[in-house]
Amino acid sequence: MPSTTITSREFNQHVSRAKRECHAGPVVITDRGQPAYVLMTIRDYQSMCGTDRNIVELLSMPEGDEIAFDPPRLSDVMLHPPATME
């Protein structure tokens, strides 16, 4: 899979072009001349990591009850909009 290299400045100026180019392979983004980031499609990322399942599928597996999953509780602040002053 070929990769493209662009500077962080080029990336900032041409995000759409970088997104198009990552369909042909990863786009390496440099920072001060050194490779710093890689932009790739989510499909390529999932293929590379082997993580093409979502959390619902993972927790519904037979061994899903053995997975430690304790999500943080939402605070009341997040559940209720702030009072407005009229």
PDB file of N, CA and C in Angstrom:
ATOM      1  N   MET A   1       0.855  -1.176   0.000  1.00  0.00           N
ATOM      2  CA  MET A   1       0.000   0.000   0.000  1.00  0.00           C
ATOM      3  C   MET A   1       0.899   1.237   0.000  1.00  0.00           C
ATOM      4  N   PRO A   2       0.808   2.071  -1.012  1.00  0.00           N
ATOM      5  CA  PRO A   2       1.655   3.260  -1.083  1.00  0.00           C
ATOM      6  C   PRO A   2       1.229   4.295  -0.042  1.00  0.00           C
ATOM      7  N   SER A   3       2.187   5.090   0.401  1.00  0.00           N
ATOM      8  CA  SER A   3       1.834   6.163   1.329  1.00  0.00           C
ATOM      9  C   SER A   3       2.281   7.497   0.753  1.00  0.00           C
ATOM     10  N   THR A   4       1.635   8.546   1.214  1.00  0.00           N
ATOM     11  CA  THR A   4       1.929   9.907   0.792  1.00  0.00           C
ATOM     12  C   THR A   4       2.464  10.650   2.004  1.00  0.00           C
ATOM     13  N   THR A   5       3.403  11.538   1.801  1.00  0.00           N
ATOM     14  CA  THR A   5       3.939  12.345   2.896  1.00  0.00           C
ATOM     15  C   THR A   5       3.659  13.810   2.604  1.00  0.00           C
ATOM     16  N   ILE A   6       3.096  14.500   3.600  1.00  0.00           N
ATOM     17  CA  ILE A   6       2.841  15.936   3.477  1.00  0.00           C
ATOM     18  C   ILE A   6       3.261  16.624   4.768  1.00  0.00           C
ATOM     19  N   THR A   7       3.530  17.898   4.675  1.00  0.00           N
ATOM     20  CA  THR A   7       3.887  18.655   5.871  1.00  0.00           C
ATOM     21  C   THR A   7       2.617  19.017   6.637  1.00  0.00           C
ATOM     22  N   SER A   8       2.786  19.364   7.897  1.00  0.00           N
ATOM     23  CA  SER A   8       1.620  19.767   8.687  1.00  0.00           C
ATOM     24  C   SER A   8       1.005  21.044   8.119  1.00  0.00           C
ATOM     25  N   ARG A   9       1.829  21.886   7.552  1.00  0.00           N
ATOM     26  CA  ARG A   9       1.312  23.117   6.934  1.00  0.00           C
ATOM     27  C   ARG A   9       0.440  22.783   5.720  1.00  0.00           C
ATOM     28  N   GLU A  10       0.927  21.859   4.854  1.00  0.00           N
ATOM     29  CA  GLU A  10       0.139  21.439   3.698  1.00  0.00           C
ATOM     30  C   GLU A  10      -1.168  20.790   4.153  1.00  0.00           C
ATOM     31  N   PHE A  11      -1.081  19.991   5.215  1.00  0.00           N
ATOM     32  CA  PHE A  11      -2.288  19.346   5.735  1.00  0.00           C
ATOM     33  C   PHE A  11      -3.305  20.390   6.171  1.00  0.00           C
ATOM     34  N   ASN A  12      -2.864  21.395   6.906  1.00  0.00           N
ATOM     35  CA  ASN A  12      -3.779  22.444   7.368  1.00  0.00           C
ATOM     36  C   ASN A  12      -4.420  23.196   6.213  1.00  0.00           C
ATOM     37  N   GLN A  13      -3.675  23.373   5.137  1.00  0.00           N
ATOM     38  CA  GLN A  13      -4.189  24.131   3.997  1.00  0.00           C
ATOM     39  C   GLN A  13      -5.019  23.275   3.038  1.00  0.00           C
ATOM     40  N   HIS A  14      -4.803  21.957   3.032  1.00  0.00           N
ATOM     41  CA  HIS A  14      -5.456  21.087   2.058  1.00  0.00           C
ATOM     42  C   HIS A  14      -5.983  19.800   2.714  1.00  0.00           C
ATOM     43  N   VAL A  15      -6.816  19.946   3.710  1.00  0.00           N
ATOM     44  CA  VAL A  15      -7.349  18.786   4.427  1.00  0.00           C
ATOM     45  C   VAL A  15      -8.125  17.867   3.482  1.00  0.00           C
ATOM     46  N   SER A  16      -8.937  18.430   2.611  1.00  0.00           N
ATOM     47  CA  SER A  16      -9.731  17.611   1.690  1.00  0.00           C
ATOM     48  C   SER A  16      -8.842  16.768   0.789  1.00  0.00           C
ATOM     49  N   ARG A  17      -7.762  17.350   0.307  1.00  0.00           N
ATOM     50  CA  ARG A  17      -6.838  16.594  -0.541  1.00  0.00           C
ATOM     51  C   ARG A  17      -6.209  15.444   0.236  1.00  0.00           C
ATOM     52  N   ALA A  18      -5.829  15.689   1.484  1.00  0.00           N
ATOM     53  CA  ALA A  18      -5.233  14.640   2.315  1.00  0.00           C
ATOM     54  C   ALA A  18      -6.237  13.514   2.543  1.00  0.00           C
ATOM     55  N   LYS A  19      -7.491  13.871   2.781  1.00  0.00           N
ATOM     56  CA  LYS A  19      -8.527  12.848   2.975  1.00  0.00           C
ATOM     57  C   LYS A  19      -8.721  12.021   1.717  1.00  0.00           C
ATOM     58  N   ARG A  20      -8.691  12.658   0.558  1.00  0.00           N
ATOM     59  CA  ARG A  20      -8.818  11.913  -0.706  1.00  0.00           C
ATOM     60  C   ARG A  20      -7.629  10.978  -0.902  1.00  0.00           C
ATOM     61  N   GLU A  21      -6.435  11.462  -0.606  1.00  0.00           N
ATOM     62  CA  GLU A  21      -5.230  10.669  -0.823  1.00  0.00           C
ATOM     63  C   GLU A  21      -5.151   9.462   0.107  1.00  0.00           C
ATOM     64  N   CYS A  22      -5.789   9.519   1.258  1.00  0.00           N
ATOM     65  CA  CYS A  22      -5.693   8.378   2.172  1.00  0.00           C
ATOM     66  C   CYS A  22      -6.519   7.187   1.684  1.00  0.00           C
ATOM     67  N   HIS A  23      -7.327   7.372   0.651  1.00  0.00           N
ATOM     68  CA  HIS A  23      -8.035   6.225   0.068  1.00  0.00           C
ATOM     69  C   HIS A  23      -7.078   5.337  -0.723  1.00  0.00           C
ATOM     70  N   ALA A  24      -5.919   5.884  -1.128  1.00  0.00           N
ATOM     71  CA  ALA A  24      -4.909   5.099  -1.835  1.00  0.00           C
ATOM     72  C   ALA A  24      -3.892   4.505  -0.865  1.00  0.00           C
ATOM     73  N   GLY A  25      -3.867   4.997   0.364  1.00  0.00           N
ATOM     74  CA  GLY A  25      -2.927   4.510   1.369  1.00  0.00           C
ATOM     75  C   GLY A  25      -2.747   5.556   2.444  1.00  0.00           C
ATOM     76  N   PRO A  26      -2.025   5.228   3.498  1.00  0.00           N
ATOM     77  CA  PRO A  26      -1.834   6.167   4.608  1.00  0.00           C
ATOM     78  C   PRO A  26      -1.151   7.456   4.166  1.00  0.00           C
ATOM     79  N   VAL A  27      -1.508   8.537   4.817  1.00  0.00           N
ATOM     80  CA  VAL A  27      -0.878   9.832   4.575  1.00  0.00           C
ATOM     81  C   VAL A  27      -0.061  10.169   5.818  1.00  0.00           C
ATOM     82  N   VAL A  28       1.252  10.283   5.643  1.00  0.00           N
ATOM     83  CA  VAL A  28       2.148  10.628   6.747  1.00  0.00           C
ATOM     84  C   VAL A  28       2.253  12.143   6.799  1.00  0.00           C
ATOM     85  N   ILE A  29       1.998  12.691   7.979  1.00  0.00           N
ATOM     86  CA  ILE A  29       2.050  14.139   8.172  1.00  0.00           C
ATOM     87  C   ILE A  29       3.289  14.446   9.006  1.00  0.00           C
ATOM     88  N   THR A  30       4.148  15.294   8.465  1.00  0.00           N
ATOM     89  CA  THR A  30       5.387  15.612   9.170  1.00  0.00           C
ATOM     90  C   THR A  30       5.225  16.893   9.981  1.00  0.00           C
ATOM     91  N   ASP A  31       6.022  16.986  11.029  1.00  0.00           N
ATOM     92  CA  ASP A  31       6.076  18.181  11.863  1.00  0.00           C
ATOM     93  C   ASP A  31       7.549  18.528  12.023  1.00  0.00           C
ATOM     94  N   ARG A  32       7.940  19.642  11.472  1.00  0.00           N
ATOM     95  CA  ARG A  32       9.345  20.072  11.472  1.00  0.00           C
ATOM     96  C   ARG A  32      10.253  19.031  10.825  1.00  0.00           C
ATOM     97  N   GLY A  33       9.748  18.452   9.731  1.00  0.00           N
ATOM     98  CA  GLY A  33      10.548  17.523   8.950  1.00  0.00           C
ATOM     99  C   GLY A  33      10.545  16.084   9.429  1.00  0.00           C
ATOM    100  N   GLN A  34       9.921  15.816  10.553  1.00  0.00           N
ATOM    101  CA  GLN A  34       9.887  14.463  11.108  1.00  0.00           C
ATOM    102  C   GLN A  34       8.478  13.891  11.027  1.00  0.00           C
ATOM    103  N   PRO A  35       8.333  12.612  10.670  1.00  0.00           N
ATOM    104  CA  PRO A  35       6.992  12.005  10.663  1.00  0.00           C
ATOM    105  C   PRO A  35       6.367  12.117  12.054  1.00  0.00           C
ATOM    106  N   ALA A  36       5.145  12.628  12.110  1.00  0.00           N
ATOM    107  CA  ALA A  36       4.507  12.860  13.404  1.00  0.00           C
ATOM    108  C   ALA A  36       3.124  12.212  13.505  1.00  0.00           C
ATOM    109  N   TYR A  37       2.391  12.138  12.400  1.00  0.00           N
ATOM    110  CA  TYR A  37       1.022  11.626  12.410  1.00  0.00           C
ATOM    111  C   TYR A  37       0.776  10.807  11.158  1.00  0.00           C
ATOM    112  N   VAL A  38      -0.240   9.958  11.236  1.00  0.00           N
ATOM    113  CA  VAL A  38      -0.669   9.191  10.068  1.00  0.00           C
ATOM    114  C   VAL A  38      -2.174   9.333   9.940  1.00  0.00           C
ATOM    115  N   LEU A  39      -2.623   9.701   8.744  1.00  0.00           N
ATOM    116  CA  LEU A  39      -4.047   9.796   8.441  1.00  0.00           C
ATOM    117  C   LEU A  39      -4.399   8.604   7.571  1.00  0.00           C
ATOM    118  N   MET A  40      -5.435   7.861   7.971  1.00  0.00           N
ATOM    119  CA  MET A  40      -5.880   6.718   7.175  1.00  0.00           C
ATOM    120  C   MET A  40      -7.382   6.572   7.314  1.00  0.00           C
ATOM    121  N   THR A  41      -7.977   5.822   6.404  1.00  0.00           N
ATOM    122  CA  THR A  41      -9.415   5.605   6.483  1.00  0.00           C
ATOM    123  C   THR A  41      -9.715   4.723   7.691  1.00  0.00           C
ATOM    124  N   ILE A  42     -10.910   4.841   8.211  1.00  0.00           N
ATOM    125  CA  ILE A  42     -11.297   4.024   9.359  1.00  0.00           C
ATOM    126  C   ILE A  42     -11.288   2.549   8.989  1.00  0.00           C
ATOM    127  N   ARG A  43     -11.628   2.239   7.767  1.00  0.00           N
ATOM    128  CA  ARG A  43     -11.612   0.837   7.312  1.00  0.00           C
ATOM    129  C   ARG A  43     -10.191   0.272   7.363  1.00  0.00           C
ATOM    130  N   ASP A  44      -9.205   1.053   6.890  1.00  0.00           N
ATOM    131  CA  ASP A  44      -7.811   0.607   6.959  1.00  0.00           C
ATOM    132  C   ASP A  44      -7.362   0.456   8.404  1.00  0.00           C
ATOM    133  N   TYR A  45      -7.753   1.395   9.259  1.00  0.00           N
ATOM    134  CA  TYR A  45      -7.384   1.333  10.675  1.00  0.00           C
ATOM    135  C   TYR A  45      -7.966   0.089  11.334  1.00  0.00           C
ATOM    136  N   GLN A  46      -9.249  -0.164  11.109  1.00  0.00           N
ATOM    137  CA  GLN A  46      -9.886  -1.333  11.703  1.00  0.00           C
ATOM    138  C   GLN A  46      -9.269  -2.619  11.179  1.00  0.00           C
ATOM    139  N   SER A  47      -8.932  -2.638   9.899  1.00  0.00           N
ATOM    140  CA  SER A  47      -8.294  -3.810   9.319  1.00  0.00           C
ATOM    141  C   SER A  47      -6.925  -4.036   9.957  1.00  0.00           C
ATOM    142  N   MET A  48      -6.184  -2.966  10.159  1.00  0.00           N
ATOM    143  CA  MET A  48      -4.849  -3.060  10.747  1.00  0.00           C
ATOM    144  C   MET A  48      -4.917  -3.541  12.204  1.00  0.00           C
ATOM    145  N   CYS A  49      -5.899  -3.026  12.940  1.00  0.00           N
ATOM    146  CA  CYS A  49      -6.021  -3.362  14.361  1.00  0.00           C
ATOM    147  C   CYS A  49      -6.836  -4.624  14.600  1.00  0.00           C
ATOM    148  N   GLY A  50      -7.585  -5.046  13.600  1.00  0.00           N
ATOM    149  CA  GLY A  50      -8.449  -6.194  13.798  1.00  0.00           C
ATOM    150  C   GLY A  50      -9.631  -5.869  14.687  1.00  0.00           C
ATOM    151  N   THR A  51     -10.039  -4.598  14.706  1.00  0.00           N
ATOM    152  CA  THR A  51     -11.152  -4.170  15.560  1.00  0.00           C
ATOM    153  C   THR A  51     -12.295  -3.677  14.695  1.00  0.00           C
ATOM    154  N   ASP A  52     -12.945  -4.593  14.023  1.00  0.00           N
ATOM    155  CA  ASP A  52     -14.061  -4.177  13.183  1.00  0.00           C
ATOM    156  C   ASP A  52     -15.400  -4.397  13.880  1.00  0.00           C
ATOM    157  N   ARG A  53     -15.352  -4.730  15.181  1.00  0.00           N
ATOM    158  CA  ARG A  53     -16.606  -4.897  15.929  1.00  0.00           C
ATOM    159  C   ARG A  53     -16.807  -3.715  16.860  1.00  0.00           C
ATOM    160  N   ASN A  54     -18.065  -3.423  17.140  1.00  0.00           N
ATOM    161  CA  ASN A  54     -18.346  -2.322  18.055  1.00  0.00           C
ATOM    162  C   ASN A  54     -18.548  -2.870  19.472  1.00  0.00           C
ATOM    163  N   ILE A  55     -18.717  -1.991  20.430  1.00  0.00           N
ATOM    164  CA  ILE A  55     -18.794  -2.400  21.826  1.00  0.00           C
ATOM    165  C   ILE A  55     -20.012  -3.282  22.112  1.00  0.00           C
ATOM    166  N   VAL A  56     -21.116  -3.039  21.431  1.00  0.00           N
ATOM    167  CA  VAL A  56     -22.309  -3.863  21.638  1.00  0.00           C
ATOM    168  C   VAL A  56     -22.025  -5.303  21.207  1.00  0.00           C
ATOM    169  N   GLU A  57     -21.373  -5.471  20.069  1.00  0.00           N
ATOM    170  CA  GLU A  57     -21.034  -6.816  19.608  1.00  0.00           C
ATOM    171  C   GLU A  57     -20.055  -7.489  20.559  1.00  0.00           C
ATOM    172  N   LEU A  58     -19.077  -6.741  21.049  1.00  0.00           N
ATOM    173  CA  LEU A  58     -18.089  -7.322  21.950  1.00  0.00           C
ATOM    174  C   LEU A  58     -18.719  -7.752  23.275  1.00  0.00           C
ATOM    175  N   LEU A  59     -19.617  -6.939  23.810  1.00  0.00           N
ATOM    176  CA  LEU A  59     -20.237  -7.272  25.094  1.00  0.00           C
ATOM    177  C   LEU A  59     -21.300  -8.359  24.964  1.00  0.00           C
ATOM    178  N   SER A  60     -21.798  -8.606  23.750  1.00  0.00           N
ATOM    179  CA  SER A  60     -22.807  -9.650  23.578  1.00  0.00           C
ATOM    180  C   SER A  60     -22.190 -11.017  23.271  1.00  0.00           C
ATOM    181  N   MET A  61     -20.864 -11.086  23.202  1.00  0.00           N
ATOM    182  CA  MET A  61     -20.194 -12.367  22.992  1.00  0.00           C
ATOM    183  C   MET A  61     -20.432 -13.257  24.218  1.00  0.00           C
ATOM    184  N   PRO A  62     -20.359 -14.588  24.060  1.00  0.00           N
ATOM    185  CA  PRO A  62     -20.553 -15.479  25.212  1.00  0.00           C
ATOM    186  C   PRO A  62     -19.632 -15.140  26.379  1.00  0.00           C
ATOM    187  N   GLU A  63     -18.399 -14.766  26.082  1.00  0.00           N
ATOM    188  CA  GLU A  63     -17.473 -14.412  27.160  1.00  0.00           C
ATOM    189  C   GLU A  63     -17.552 -12.935  27.530  1.00  0.00           C
ATOM    190  N   GLY A  64     -18.559 -12.228  27.013  1.00  0.00           N
ATOM    191  CA  GLY A  64     -18.717 -10.807  27.274  1.00  0.00           C
ATOM    192  C   GLY A  64     -18.944 -10.472  28.730  1.00  0.00           C
ATOM    193  N   ASP A  65     -19.521 -11.395  29.482  1.00  0.00           N
ATOM    194  CA  ASP A  65     -19.764 -11.119  30.897  1.00  0.00           C
ATOM    195  C   ASP A  65     -18.470 -11.121  31.706  1.00  0.00           C
ATOM    196  N   GLU A  66     -17.380 -11.561  31.112  1.00  0.00           N
ATOM    197  CA  GLU A  66     -16.083 -11.558  31.790  1.00  0.00           C
ATOM    198  C   GLU A  66     -15.312 -10.266  31.535  1.00  0.00           C
ATOM    199  N   ILE A  67     -15.820  -9.429  30.642  1.00  0.00           N
ATOM    200  CA  ILE A  67     -15.143  -8.172  30.322  1.00  0.00           C
ATOM    201  C   ILE A  67     -15.520  -7.133  31.375  1.00  0.00           C
ATOM    202  N   ALA A  68     -14.499  -6.546  31.985  1.00  0.00           N
ATOM    203  CA  ALA A  68     -14.741  -5.495  32.975  1.00  0.00           C
ATOM    204  C   ALA A  68     -15.191  -4.234  32.235  1.00  0.00           C
ATOM    205  N   PHE A  69     -16.394  -3.798  32.529  1.00  0.00           N
ATOM    206  CA  PHE A  69     -16.928  -2.609  31.872  1.00  0.00           C
ATOM    207  C   PHE A  69     -17.714  -1.819  32.895  1.00  0.00           C
ATOM    208  N   ASP A  70     -17.130  -0.729  33.364  1.00  0.00           N
ATOM    209  CA  ASP A  70     -17.768   0.115  34.363  1.00  0.00           C
ATOM    210  C   ASP A  70     -17.705   1.558  33.862  1.00  0.00           C
ATOM    211  N   PRO A  71     -18.659   1.937  32.987  1.00  0.00           N
ATOM    212  CA  PRO A  71     -18.606   3.287  32.428  1.00  0.00           C
ATOM    213  C   PRO A  71     -18.845   4.341  33.506  1.00  0.00           C
ATOM    214  N   PRO A  72     -18.233   5.507  33.356  1.00  0.00           N
ATOM    215  CA  PRO A  72     -18.438   6.572  34.352  1.00  0.00           C
ATOM    216  C   PRO A  72     -19.871   7.086  34.298  1.00  0.00           C
ATOM    217  N   ARG A  73     -20.375   7.470  35.444  1.00  0.00           N
ATOM    218  CA  ARG A  73     -21.722   8.031  35.525  1.00  0.00           C
ATOM    219  C   ARG A  73     -21.692   9.461  35.019  1.00  0.00           C
ATOM    220  N   LEU A  74     -22.744   9.858  34.331  1.00  0.00           N
ATOM    221  CA  LEU A  74     -22.862  11.247  33.904  1.00  0.00           C
ATOM    222  C   LEU A  74     -23.246  12.097  35.104  1.00  0.00           C
ATOM    223  N   SER A  75     -22.668  13.267  35.188  1.00  0.00           N
ATOM    224  CA  SER A  75     -23.023  14.147  36.299  1.00  0.00           C
ATOM    225  C   SER A  75     -24.367  14.806  36.010  1.00  0.00           C
ATOM    226  N   ASP A  76     -25.019  15.269  37.057  1.00  0.00           N
ATOM    227  CA  ASP A  76     -26.298  15.959  36.900  1.00  0.00           C
ATOM    228  C   ASP A  76     -26.152  17.199  36.029  1.00  0.00           C
ATOM    229  N   VAL A  77     -24.985  17.809  36.047  1.00  0.00           N
ATOM    230  CA  VAL A  77     -24.748  19.010  35.250  1.00  0.00           C
ATOM    231  C   VAL A  77     -24.921  18.696  33.770  1.00  0.00           C
ATOM    232  N   MET A  78     -24.462  17.512  33.352  1.00  0.00           N
ATOM    233  CA  MET A  78     -24.567  17.141  31.951  1.00  0.00           C
ATOM    234  C   MET A  78     -25.995  16.749  31.578  1.00  0.00           C
ATOM    235  N   LEU A  79     -26.781  16.314  32.547  1.00  0.00           N
ATOM    236  CA  LEU A  79     -28.130  15.834  32.272  1.00  0.00           C
ATOM    237  C   LEU A  79     -29.149  16.962  32.199  1.00  0.00           C
ATOM    238  N   HIS A  80     -28.860  18.069  32.862  1.00  0.00           N
ATOM    239  CA  HIS A  80     -29.815  19.175  32.900  1.00  0.00           C
ATOM    240  C   HIS A  80     -29.171  20.428  32.293  1.00  0.00           C
ATOM    241  N   PRO A  81     -29.870  21.084  31.382  1.00  0.00           N
ATOM    242  CA  PRO A  81     -29.297  22.302  30.799  1.00  0.00           C
ATOM    243  C   PRO A  81     -29.190  23.377  31.867  1.00  0.00           C
ATOM    244  N   PRO A  82     -28.216  24.261  31.724  1.00  0.00           N
ATOM    245  CA  PRO A  82     -28.073  25.333  32.718  1.00  0.00           C
ATOM    246  C   PRO A  82     -29.284  26.257  32.685  1.00  0.00           C
ATOM    247  N   ALA A  83     -29.618  26.796  33.835  1.00  0.00           N
ATOM    248  CA  ALA A  83     -30.740  27.725  33.942  1.00  0.00           C
ATOM    249  C   ALA A  83     -30.399  28.996  33.165  1.00  0.00           C
ATOM    250  N   THR A  84     -31.380  29.479  32.455  1.00  0.00           N
ATOM    251  CA  THR A  84     -31.164  30.714  31.690  1.00  0.00           C
ATOM    252  C   THR A  84     -31.733  31.877  32.469  1.00  0.00           C
ATOM    253  N   MET A  85     -31.109  32.994  32.294  1.00  0.00           N
ATOM    254  CA  MET A  85     -31.615  34.208  32.956  1.00  0.00           C
ATOM    255  C   MET A  85     -32.490  34.952  31.966  1.00  0.00           C
ATOM    256  N   GLU A  86     -33.679  35.269  32.358  1.00  0.00           N
ATOM    257  CA  GLU A  86     -34.590  35.980  31.464  1.00  0.00           C
ATOM    258  C   GLU A  86     -34.797  37.372  31.926  1.00  0.00           C
TER     259      GLU A  86
END
